[in-house]
Coordinates of C-alpha atoms in Angstrom, one line a residue:
Chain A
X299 CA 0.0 0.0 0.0
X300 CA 2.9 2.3 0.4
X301 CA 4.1 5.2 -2.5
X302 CA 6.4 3.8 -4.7
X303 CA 8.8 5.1 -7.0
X304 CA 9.9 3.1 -10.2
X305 CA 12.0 3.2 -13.3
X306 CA 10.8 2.9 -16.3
X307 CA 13.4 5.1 -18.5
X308 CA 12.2 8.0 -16.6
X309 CA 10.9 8.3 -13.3
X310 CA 7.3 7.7 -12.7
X311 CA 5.0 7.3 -10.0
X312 CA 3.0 4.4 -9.3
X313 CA 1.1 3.6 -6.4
X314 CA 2.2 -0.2 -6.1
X315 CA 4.5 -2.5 -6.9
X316 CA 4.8 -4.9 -10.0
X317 CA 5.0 -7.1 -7.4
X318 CA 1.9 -6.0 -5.5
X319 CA -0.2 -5.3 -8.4
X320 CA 0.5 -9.0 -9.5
X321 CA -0.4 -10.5 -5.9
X322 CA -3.5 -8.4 -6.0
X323 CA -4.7 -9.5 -9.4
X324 CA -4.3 -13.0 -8.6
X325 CA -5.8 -12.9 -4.8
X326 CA -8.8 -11.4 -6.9
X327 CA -8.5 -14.2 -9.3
X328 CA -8.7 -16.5 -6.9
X329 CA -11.3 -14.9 -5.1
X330 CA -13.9 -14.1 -8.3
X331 CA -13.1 -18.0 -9.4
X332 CA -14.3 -19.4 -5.7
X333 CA -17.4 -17.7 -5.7
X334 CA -18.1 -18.5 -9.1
X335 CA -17.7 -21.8 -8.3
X336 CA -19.8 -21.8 -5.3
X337 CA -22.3 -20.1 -6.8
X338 CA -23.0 -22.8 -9.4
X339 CA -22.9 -25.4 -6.8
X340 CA -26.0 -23.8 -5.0
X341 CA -27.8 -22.8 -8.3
X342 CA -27.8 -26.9 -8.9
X343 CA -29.0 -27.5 -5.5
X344 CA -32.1 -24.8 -6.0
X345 CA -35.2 -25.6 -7.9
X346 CA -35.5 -22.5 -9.2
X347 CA -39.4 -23.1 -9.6
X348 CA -40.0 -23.1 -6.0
X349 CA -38.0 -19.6 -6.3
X350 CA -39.6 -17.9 -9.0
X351 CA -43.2 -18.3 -7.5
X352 CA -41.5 -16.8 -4.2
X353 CA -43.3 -13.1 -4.6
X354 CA -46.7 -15.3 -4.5
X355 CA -45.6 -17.2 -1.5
X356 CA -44.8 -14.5 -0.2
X357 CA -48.4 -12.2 -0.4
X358 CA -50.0 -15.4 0.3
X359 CA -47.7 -15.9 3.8
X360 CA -48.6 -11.5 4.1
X361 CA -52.1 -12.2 3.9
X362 CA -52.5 -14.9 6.6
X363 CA -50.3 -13.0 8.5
X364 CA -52.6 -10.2 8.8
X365 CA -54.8 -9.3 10.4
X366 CA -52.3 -10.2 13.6
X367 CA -54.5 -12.0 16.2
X368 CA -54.5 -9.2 18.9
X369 CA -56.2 -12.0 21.5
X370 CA -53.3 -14.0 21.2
X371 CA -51.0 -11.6 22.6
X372 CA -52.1 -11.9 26.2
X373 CA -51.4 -15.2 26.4
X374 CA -47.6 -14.6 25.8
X375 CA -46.6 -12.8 28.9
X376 CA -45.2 -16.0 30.1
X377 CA -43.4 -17.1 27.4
X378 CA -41.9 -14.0 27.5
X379 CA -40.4 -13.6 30.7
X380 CA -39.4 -17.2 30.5
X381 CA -37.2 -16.3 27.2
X382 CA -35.7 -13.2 29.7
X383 CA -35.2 -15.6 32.4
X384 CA -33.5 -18.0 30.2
X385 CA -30.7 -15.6 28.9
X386 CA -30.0 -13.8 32.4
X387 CA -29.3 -17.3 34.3
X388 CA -27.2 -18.4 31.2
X389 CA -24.9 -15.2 31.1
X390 CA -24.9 -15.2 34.8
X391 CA -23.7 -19.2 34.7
X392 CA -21.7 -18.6 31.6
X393 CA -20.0 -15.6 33.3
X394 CA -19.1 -17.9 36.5
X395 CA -17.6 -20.5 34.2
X396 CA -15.8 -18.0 31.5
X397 CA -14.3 -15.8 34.2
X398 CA -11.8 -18.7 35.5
X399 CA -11.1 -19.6 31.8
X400 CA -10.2 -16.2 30.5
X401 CA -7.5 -16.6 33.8
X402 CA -6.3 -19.5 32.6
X403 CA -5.9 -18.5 28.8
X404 CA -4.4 -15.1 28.9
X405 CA -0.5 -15.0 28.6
X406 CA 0.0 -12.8 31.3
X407 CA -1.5 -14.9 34.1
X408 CA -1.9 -18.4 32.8
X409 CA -0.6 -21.0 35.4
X410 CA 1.2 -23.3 32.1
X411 CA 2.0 -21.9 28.5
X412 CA 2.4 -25.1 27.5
X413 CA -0.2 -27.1 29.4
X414 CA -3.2 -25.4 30.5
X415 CA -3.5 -22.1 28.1
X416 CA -3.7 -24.8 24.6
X417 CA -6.4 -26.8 27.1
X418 CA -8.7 -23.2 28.4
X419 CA -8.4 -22.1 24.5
X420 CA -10.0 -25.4 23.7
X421 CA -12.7 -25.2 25.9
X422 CA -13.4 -21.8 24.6
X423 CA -13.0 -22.8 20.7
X424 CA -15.8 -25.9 21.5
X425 CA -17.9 -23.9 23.3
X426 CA -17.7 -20.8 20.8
X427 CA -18.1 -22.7 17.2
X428 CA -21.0 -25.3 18.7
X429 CA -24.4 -22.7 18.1
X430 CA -26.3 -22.4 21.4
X431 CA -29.4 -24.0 19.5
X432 CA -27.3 -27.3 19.0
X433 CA -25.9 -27.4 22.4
X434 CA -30.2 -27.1 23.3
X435 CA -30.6 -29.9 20.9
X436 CA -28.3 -32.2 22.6
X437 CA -29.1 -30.7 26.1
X438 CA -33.0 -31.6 25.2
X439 CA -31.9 -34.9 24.5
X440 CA -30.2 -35.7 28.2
X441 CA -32.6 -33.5 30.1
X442 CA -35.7 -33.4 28.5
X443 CA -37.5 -30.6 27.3
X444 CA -37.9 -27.0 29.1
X445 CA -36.0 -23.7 30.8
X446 CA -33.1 -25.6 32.1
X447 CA -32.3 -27.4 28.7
X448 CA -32.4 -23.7 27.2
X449 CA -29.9 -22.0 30.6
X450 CA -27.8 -24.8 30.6
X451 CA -27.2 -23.8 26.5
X452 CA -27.1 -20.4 26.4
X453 CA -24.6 -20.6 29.1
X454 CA -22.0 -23.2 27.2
X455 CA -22.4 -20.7 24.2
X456 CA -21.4 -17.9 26.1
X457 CA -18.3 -19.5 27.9
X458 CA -16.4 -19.2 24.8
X459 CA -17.5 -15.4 23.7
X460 CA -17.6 -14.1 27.1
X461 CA -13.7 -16.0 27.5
X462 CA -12.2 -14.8 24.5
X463 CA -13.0 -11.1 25.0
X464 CA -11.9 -11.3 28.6
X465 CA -8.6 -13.0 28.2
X466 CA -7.8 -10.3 25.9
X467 CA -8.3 -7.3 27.6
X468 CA -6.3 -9.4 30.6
X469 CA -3.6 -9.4 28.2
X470 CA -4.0 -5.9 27.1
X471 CA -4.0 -4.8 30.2
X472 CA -0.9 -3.1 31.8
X473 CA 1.3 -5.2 33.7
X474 CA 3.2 -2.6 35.7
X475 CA 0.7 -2.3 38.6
X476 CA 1.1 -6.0 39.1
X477 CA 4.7 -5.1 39.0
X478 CA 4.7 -2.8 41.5
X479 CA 2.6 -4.6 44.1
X480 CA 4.9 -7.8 43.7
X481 CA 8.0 -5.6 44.1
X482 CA 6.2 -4.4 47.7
X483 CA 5.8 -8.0 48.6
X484 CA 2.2 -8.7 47.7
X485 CA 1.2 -12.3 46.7
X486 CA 0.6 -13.3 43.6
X487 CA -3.4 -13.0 44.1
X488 CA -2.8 -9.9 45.9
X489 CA -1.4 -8.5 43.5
X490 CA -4.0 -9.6 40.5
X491 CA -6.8 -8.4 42.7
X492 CA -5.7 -5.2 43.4
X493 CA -3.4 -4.3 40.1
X494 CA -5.5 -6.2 37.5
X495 CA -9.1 -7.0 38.2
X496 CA -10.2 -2.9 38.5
X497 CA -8.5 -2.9 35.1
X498 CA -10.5 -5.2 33.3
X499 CA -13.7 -4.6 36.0
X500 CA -15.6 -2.6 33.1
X501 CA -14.7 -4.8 30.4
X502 CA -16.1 -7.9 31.8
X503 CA -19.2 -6.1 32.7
X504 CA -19.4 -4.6 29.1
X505 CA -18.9 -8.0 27.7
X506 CA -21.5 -9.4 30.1
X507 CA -24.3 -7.2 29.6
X508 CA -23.1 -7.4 25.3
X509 CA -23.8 -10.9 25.3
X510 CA -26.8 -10.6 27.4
X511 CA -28.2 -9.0 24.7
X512 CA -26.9 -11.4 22.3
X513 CA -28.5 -14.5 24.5
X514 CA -32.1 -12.6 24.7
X515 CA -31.9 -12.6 20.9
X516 CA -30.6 -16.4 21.3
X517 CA -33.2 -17.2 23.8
X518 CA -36.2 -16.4 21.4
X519 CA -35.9 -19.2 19.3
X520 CA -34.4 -21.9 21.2
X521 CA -38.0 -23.1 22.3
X522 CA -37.8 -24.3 18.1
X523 CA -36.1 -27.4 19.7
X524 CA -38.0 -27.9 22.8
X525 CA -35.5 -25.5 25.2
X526 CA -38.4 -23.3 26.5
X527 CA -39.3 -19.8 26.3
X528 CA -41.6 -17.9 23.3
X529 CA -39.8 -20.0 20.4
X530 CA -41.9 -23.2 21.7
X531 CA -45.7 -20.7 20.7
X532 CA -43.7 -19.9 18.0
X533 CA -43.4 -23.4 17.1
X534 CA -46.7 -24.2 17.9
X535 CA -48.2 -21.7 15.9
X536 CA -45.9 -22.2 12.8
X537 CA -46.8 -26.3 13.4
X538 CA -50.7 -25.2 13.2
X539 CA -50.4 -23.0 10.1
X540 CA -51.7 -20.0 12.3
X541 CA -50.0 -17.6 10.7
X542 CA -51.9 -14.4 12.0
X543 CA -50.6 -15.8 15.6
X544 CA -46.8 -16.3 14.4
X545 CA -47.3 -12.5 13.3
X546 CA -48.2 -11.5 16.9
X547 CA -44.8 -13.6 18.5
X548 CA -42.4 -11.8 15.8
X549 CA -44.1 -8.9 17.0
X550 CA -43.4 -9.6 21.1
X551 CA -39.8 -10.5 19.9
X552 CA -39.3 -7.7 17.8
X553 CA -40.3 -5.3 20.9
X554 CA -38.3 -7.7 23.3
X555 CA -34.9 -7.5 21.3
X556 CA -35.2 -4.0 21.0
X557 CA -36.0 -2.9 24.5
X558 CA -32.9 -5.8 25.5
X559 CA -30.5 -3.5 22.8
X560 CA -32.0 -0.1 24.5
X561 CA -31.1 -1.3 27.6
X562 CA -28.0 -3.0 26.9
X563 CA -26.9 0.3 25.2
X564 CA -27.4 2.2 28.3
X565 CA -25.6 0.4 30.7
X566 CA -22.8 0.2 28.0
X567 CA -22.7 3.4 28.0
X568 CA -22.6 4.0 31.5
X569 CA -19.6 2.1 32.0
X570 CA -17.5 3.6 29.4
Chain B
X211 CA 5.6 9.9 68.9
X212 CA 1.6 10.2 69.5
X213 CA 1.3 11.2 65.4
X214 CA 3.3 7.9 64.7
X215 CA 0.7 6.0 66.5
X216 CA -2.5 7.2 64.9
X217 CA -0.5 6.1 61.7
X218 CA 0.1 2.5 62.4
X219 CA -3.5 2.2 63.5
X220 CA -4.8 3.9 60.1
X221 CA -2.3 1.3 57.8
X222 CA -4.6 -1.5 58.7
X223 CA -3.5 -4.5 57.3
X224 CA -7.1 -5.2 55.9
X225 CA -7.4 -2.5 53.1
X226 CA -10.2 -2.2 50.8
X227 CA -10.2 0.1 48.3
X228 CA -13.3 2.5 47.9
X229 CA -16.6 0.8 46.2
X230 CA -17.8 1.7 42.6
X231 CA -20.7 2.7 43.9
X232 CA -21.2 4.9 47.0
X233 CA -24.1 4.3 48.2
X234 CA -24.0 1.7 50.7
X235 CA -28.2 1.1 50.7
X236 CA -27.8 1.0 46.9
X237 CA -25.0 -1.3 47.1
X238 CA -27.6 -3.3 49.2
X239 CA -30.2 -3.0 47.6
X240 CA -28.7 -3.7 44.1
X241 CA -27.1 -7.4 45.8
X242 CA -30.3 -8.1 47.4
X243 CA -32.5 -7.5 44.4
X244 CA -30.1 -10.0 42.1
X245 CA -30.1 -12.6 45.0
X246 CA -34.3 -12.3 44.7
X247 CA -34.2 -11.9 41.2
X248 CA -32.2 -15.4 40.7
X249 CA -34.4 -17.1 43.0
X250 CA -37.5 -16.1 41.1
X251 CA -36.0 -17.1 37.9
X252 CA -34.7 -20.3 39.2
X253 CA -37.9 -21.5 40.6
X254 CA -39.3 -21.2 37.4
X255 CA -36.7 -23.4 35.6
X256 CA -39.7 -26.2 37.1
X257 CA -36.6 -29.1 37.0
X258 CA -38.5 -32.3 36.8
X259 CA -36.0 -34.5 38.6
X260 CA -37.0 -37.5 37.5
X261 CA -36.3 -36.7 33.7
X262 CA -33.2 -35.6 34.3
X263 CA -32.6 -38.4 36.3
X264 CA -33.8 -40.9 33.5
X265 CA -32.0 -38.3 30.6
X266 CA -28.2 -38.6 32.6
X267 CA -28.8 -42.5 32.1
X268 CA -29.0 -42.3 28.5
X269 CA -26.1 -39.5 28.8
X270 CA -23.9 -42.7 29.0
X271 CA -24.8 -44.1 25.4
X272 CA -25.0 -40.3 24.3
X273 CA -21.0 -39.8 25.4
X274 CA -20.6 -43.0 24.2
X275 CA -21.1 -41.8 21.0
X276 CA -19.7 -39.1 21.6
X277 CA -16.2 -40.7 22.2
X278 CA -16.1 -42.7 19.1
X279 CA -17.0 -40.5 16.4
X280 CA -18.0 -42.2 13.1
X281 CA -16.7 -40.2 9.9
X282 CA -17.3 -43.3 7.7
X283 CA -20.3 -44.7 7.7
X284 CA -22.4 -41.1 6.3
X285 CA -18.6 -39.6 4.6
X286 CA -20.5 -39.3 1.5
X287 CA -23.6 -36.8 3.3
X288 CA -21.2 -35.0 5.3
X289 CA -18.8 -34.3 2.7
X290 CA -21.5 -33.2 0.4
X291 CA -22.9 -30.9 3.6
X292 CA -19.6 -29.3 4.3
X293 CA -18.9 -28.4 0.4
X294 CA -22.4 -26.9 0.6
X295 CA -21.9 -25.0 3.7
X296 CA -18.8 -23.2 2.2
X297 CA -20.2 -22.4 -0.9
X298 CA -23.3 -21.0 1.0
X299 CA -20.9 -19.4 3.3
X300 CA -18.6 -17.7 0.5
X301 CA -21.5 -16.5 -1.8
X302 CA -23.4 -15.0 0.8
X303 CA -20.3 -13.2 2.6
X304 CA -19.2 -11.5 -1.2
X305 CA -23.3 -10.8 -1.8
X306 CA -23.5 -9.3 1.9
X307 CA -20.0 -7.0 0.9
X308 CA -21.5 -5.8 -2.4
X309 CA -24.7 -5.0 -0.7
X310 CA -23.6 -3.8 2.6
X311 CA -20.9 -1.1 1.3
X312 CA -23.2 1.5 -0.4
X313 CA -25.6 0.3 3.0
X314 CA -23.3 1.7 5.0
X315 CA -22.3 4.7 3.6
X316 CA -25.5 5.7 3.4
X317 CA -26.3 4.9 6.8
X318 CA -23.0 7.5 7.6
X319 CA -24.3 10.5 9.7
X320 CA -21.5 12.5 8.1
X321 CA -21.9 11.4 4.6
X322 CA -25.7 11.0 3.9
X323 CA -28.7 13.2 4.0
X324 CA -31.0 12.7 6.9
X325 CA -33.7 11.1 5.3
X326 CA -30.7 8.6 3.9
X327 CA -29.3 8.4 7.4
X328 CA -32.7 7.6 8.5
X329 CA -34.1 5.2 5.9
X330 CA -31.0 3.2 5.8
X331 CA -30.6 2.8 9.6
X332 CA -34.0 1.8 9.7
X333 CA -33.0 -1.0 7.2
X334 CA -29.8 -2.4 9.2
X335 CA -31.9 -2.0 11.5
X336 CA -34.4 -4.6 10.9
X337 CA -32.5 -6.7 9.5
X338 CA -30.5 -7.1 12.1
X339 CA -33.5 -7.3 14.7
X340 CA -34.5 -11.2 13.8
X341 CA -32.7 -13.9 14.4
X342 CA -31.6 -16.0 11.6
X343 CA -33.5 -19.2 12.4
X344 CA -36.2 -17.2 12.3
X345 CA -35.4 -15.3 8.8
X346 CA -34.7 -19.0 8.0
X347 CA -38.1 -20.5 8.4
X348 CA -39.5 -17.7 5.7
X349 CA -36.7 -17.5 3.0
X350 CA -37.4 -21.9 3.7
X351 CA -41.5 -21.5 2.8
X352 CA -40.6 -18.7 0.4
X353 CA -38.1 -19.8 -1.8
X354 CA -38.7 -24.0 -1.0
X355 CA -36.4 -26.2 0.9
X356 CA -32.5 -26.1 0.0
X357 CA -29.4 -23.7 0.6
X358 CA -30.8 -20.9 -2.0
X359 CA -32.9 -19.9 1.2
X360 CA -29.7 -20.1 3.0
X361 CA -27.6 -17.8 1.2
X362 CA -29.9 -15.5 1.2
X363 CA -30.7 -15.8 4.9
X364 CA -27.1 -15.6 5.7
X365 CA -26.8 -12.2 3.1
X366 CA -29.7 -10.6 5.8
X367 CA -27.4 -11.4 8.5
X368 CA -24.4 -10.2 6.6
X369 CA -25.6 -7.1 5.6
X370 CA -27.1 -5.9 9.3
X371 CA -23.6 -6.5 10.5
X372 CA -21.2 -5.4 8.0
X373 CA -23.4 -2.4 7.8
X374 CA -23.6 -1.4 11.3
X375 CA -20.2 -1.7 11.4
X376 CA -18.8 -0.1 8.6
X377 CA -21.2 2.9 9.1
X378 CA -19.3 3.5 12.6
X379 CA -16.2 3.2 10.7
X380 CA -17.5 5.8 8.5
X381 CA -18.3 8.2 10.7
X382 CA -14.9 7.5 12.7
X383 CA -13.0 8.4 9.9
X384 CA -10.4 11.2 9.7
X385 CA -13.0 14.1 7.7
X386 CA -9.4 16.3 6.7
X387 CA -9.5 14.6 3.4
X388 CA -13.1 15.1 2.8
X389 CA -12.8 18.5 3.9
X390 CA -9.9 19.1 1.5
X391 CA -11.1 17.0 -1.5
X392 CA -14.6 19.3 -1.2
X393 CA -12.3 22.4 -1.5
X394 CA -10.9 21.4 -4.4
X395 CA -14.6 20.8 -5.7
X396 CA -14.4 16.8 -6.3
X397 CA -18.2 15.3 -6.6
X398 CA -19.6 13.0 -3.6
X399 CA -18.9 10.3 -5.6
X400 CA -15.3 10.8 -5.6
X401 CA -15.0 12.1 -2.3
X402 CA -16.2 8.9 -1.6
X403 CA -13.8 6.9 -3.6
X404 CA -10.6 9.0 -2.4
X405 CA -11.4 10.0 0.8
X406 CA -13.7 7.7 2.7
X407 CA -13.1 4.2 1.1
X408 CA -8.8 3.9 1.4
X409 CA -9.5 4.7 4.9
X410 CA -12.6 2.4 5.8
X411 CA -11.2 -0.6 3.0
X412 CA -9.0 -2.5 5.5
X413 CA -11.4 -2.6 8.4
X414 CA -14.1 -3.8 5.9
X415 CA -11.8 -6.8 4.6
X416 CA -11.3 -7.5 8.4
X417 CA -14.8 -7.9 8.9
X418 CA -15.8 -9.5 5.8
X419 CA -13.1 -11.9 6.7
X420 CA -15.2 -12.5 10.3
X421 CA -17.9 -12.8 8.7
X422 CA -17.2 -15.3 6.1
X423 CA -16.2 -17.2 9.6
X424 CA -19.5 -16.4 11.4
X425 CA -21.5 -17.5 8.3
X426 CA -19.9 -21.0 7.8
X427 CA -20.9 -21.7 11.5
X428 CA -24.8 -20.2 11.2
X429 CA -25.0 -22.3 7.9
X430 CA -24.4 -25.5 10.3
X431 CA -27.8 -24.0 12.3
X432 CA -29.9 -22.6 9.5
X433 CA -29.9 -26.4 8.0
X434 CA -32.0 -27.1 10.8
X435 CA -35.1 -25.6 9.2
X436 CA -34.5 -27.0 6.1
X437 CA -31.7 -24.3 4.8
X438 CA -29.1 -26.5 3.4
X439 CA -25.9 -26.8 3.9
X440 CA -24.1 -29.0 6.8
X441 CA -26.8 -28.0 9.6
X442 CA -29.1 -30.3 7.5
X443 CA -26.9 -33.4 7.5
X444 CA -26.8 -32.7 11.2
X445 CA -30.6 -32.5 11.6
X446 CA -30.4 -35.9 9.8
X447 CA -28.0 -37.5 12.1
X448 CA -29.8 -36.2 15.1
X449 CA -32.9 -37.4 13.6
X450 CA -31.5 -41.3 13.4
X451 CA -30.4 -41.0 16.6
X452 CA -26.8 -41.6 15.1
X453 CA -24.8 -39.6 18.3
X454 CA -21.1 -41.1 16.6
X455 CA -22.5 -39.1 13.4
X456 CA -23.3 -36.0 15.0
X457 CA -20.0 -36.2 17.2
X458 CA -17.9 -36.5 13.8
X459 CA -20.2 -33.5 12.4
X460 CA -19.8 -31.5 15.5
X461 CA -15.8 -32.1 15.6
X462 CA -15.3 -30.8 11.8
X463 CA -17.6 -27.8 12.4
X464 CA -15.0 -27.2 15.6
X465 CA -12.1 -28.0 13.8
X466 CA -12.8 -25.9 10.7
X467 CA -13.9 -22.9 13.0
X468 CA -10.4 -23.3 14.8
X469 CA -8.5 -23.3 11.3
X470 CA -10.4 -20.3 9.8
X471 CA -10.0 -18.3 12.7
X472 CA -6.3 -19.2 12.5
X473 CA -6.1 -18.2 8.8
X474 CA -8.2 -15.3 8.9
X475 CA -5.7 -13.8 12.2
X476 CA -2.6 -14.3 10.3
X477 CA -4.6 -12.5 6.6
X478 CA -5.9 -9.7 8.9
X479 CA -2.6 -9.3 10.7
X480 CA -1.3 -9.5 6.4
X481 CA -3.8 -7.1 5.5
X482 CA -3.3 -4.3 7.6

């Protein structure tokens, strides 16, 4: 990306390099050729029937859709504060399990480079590619279906987010107060809990609240798979073609999500 | 020597420093209000012990599984619902760019008109607000069953994030060489092209970069209403109650995530 000057007979000014013009051409190459190639493989997969008639699927789906069934409403209160309680107890039992983790993994105050920080990143890696609604699938399996099926997930997808952000700011955080408390004696865990944990204090309870957010988003349709909260009416509703109720739960989630991201926003913003 | 006293009793071994919030009854009233809030909540869970109970029994044959994963016996599906997964992946990451660039700029405070600003906020904004299981389930009875309702499930998700983000890259930009590029009279257009873009371009590969990796993992979830891709192999396998299946499933997903987020560290750190 830098300036450069070149020779060609006379001086001229280009902005790249042969070199880097080359690289970039084939990197784009490369890149236009993948897609292309991806692209075809889905158009094969597609009956492209079933997608032309799509803007008559869709005023048909619009039409049963409304009307919304205003009656139906009332009987979601429940399902809603269940989806609520569902993501708070996950954070708050992902937090509890994440914390220790992101202690484990950061460089700066890992027990073992070589043993326990590969093992901690692990456990963050698993619990941060698996999608809370699978761990709920499997969780459904072993504890059959309702709220704690639905905690118990949202909290072993939050381990590995809540983690990763944590062990980072511990490593981004400056060392010399630690420093300067072990030079005056202090214990090791003195030292942390006085010289690091203020540090990263407003970080952890920015990533918390964050992912709280992310989890009441989470929480909404993890009933699809039996783990409680509104996603089981929605279920129900979608299962029983009643499509002007399914309007009314979009709706509730829809007002949920964004009162969760006003709040969320707030507190944020309070911290900083 | 009565001054030297009153020190040593004020350097009390037991130190606290003082508390984030100053209110001691708020203090209170804040623990005592979570402590009630988590009992509420938990009573609710409603545990029926005797599931559970039953559930951790067939835990054993579920680990079981779990421990020996099977990559032969289905190779054929899962190789077939990986391919398709990255394809869906790549497509919709390179659709969500192209469509969530201009997006972004015009969702800009400092670049676009109010109206603009308003209208295209309001965009990102929904699609942002639902989660993708959900956008799923109508792309799935819009377009028919199959990874075409994927992609363009995943290009929502895409663009609501790559947006959001690259309109608060936009407005964090340097404005000097807006300001001085509108001296010299240039058109929005290239103001845009000199002046915004060189500085927001690198971010923007970051996140497309992310998001390619965030995609490839919602693809394994989306399958499960009928999207395509590796999520419906998965479904399958869960389906037959085929745990060593789903355990090799699960472990490629991992292991892929780990990889790509190896790769795209080491192109970001390239890139920038």
């Amino acid at each position: 990306m830098t300036p450069t000057l070149v020779q060609e007979g006379r001086r001229e000014w280009h902005w790249r390099t042969p070199a880097e013009r080359w690289a970039r051409f084939g990197l784009t190459l490369v890149v236009v050729a993948t897609v292309v190639a991806a692209a075809s493989a889905i158009s094969e997969q597609t009956t492209w029937v079933f997608v032309l008639d799509a803007g008559l699927q869709m005023r048909d789906l619009g039409m049963r859709m409304f009307p919304p069934n205003a009656s139906y409403a009332l009987t979601l209160g429940r399902p809603l504060l269940e989806t609520i309680h569902i993501a708070t107890l996950g954070t708050a039992l992902g937090m509890a399990v994440a914390l220790p983790l992101a202690y484990l993994c950061a460089r700066t105050t890992t027990p073992s480079r070589r043993w326990v920080r590969p093992l901690a990143l692990l456990a963050l890696v698993t619990s941060r590619s698996v999608n809370s609604i699978i761990w709920a699938l499997v969780l459904v399996v072993l504890l059959g279906p309702g709220l704690l099926a639905g905690v118990l997930a949202i909290a072993l997808r939050s381990v590995g987010f809540v983690g990763k952000l944590v062990y980072e700011a511990i490593e981004e955080a400056p060392s010399l107060p630690i420093t300067a408390m072990e030079t005056t004696g202090a214990r090791r865990m003195q030292a942390l809990a006085f010289g690091l944990v203020p540090n990263i204090l407003p970080t952890v309870a920015a990533v918390g609240i964050y992912r709280w957010e992310i989890n009441i988003r989470e929480a909404t349709i993890l009933g699809l798979v039996g783990a409680g909260g509104i996603g089981m009416a929605l279920q129900a509703s979608i299962d029983a073609l009643a499509w002007s109720g399914v309007s009314v739960i979009l709706l509730a989630i829809l007002a949920t999500v964004l009162l969760a991201e006003v709040v969320s926003a707030r507190v944020r913003r309070g911290l900083a | 020597m009565a001054p030297a006293m009153s020190t040593v009793s004020d350097a009390r071994v037991g130190w606290r420093p003082p508390p984030r919030i100053a209110n001691a009854w708020t203090r209170r009233a804040l623990w005592i209000g979570a402590a009630a809030y988590a009992i509420v909540a938990a009573v609710t869970l409603d545990v029926d012990a005797a599931r559970v109970a039953e559930g951790l029994t067939r835990a054993g044959s579920f680990f079981g599984g779990w421990l020996r994963p099977d990559f032969v016996t289905r190779w054929g599906d899962i190789r077939t619902g990986i391919l398709e997964s990255l394809a869906m992946a790549a497509v919709a990451t390179v659709a969500g760019v192209l469509i969530a660039v201009p997006l972004g700029l015009a969702a800009a405070r400092n670049l676009a008109a109010a109206p603009v600003y308003a209208a295209a906020r309001g965009v990102l904004a929904v699609s942002r607000a639902f989660h993708e299981i959900i956008v799923a389930i109508f792309f799935v009875a819009m377009f028919g069953f199959g990874p075409f309702a994927g992609v363009v499930t995943l290009v929502v998700g895409s663009v609501g994030f790559l947006g959001k983000l690259l309109a608060e890259a936009v407005e964090e930009i340097d404005p000097a060489p807006l300001d001085a590029l509108a001296t010299a009279g240039a058109t929005w257009a290239s103001r845009v092209a000199f002046g915004v873009l060189p500085q927001v371009m690198p971010r923007v590969l970051g996140l497309a970069l992310y998001r390619l990796d965030i995609n490839f993992r919602e693809s394994a979830v989306i399958g499960l209403v009928g999207a395509g891709g590796i999520g419906a192999t998965l479904t399958t396998a869960f389906a037959r109650y085929e745990f060593e299946s789903v355990s090799a499933i699960l472990i490629l997903i991992i292991s892929m995530v780990f990889a790509a987020e190896v790769i795209s560290g080491r192109l970001r750190k390239a890139l920038l």
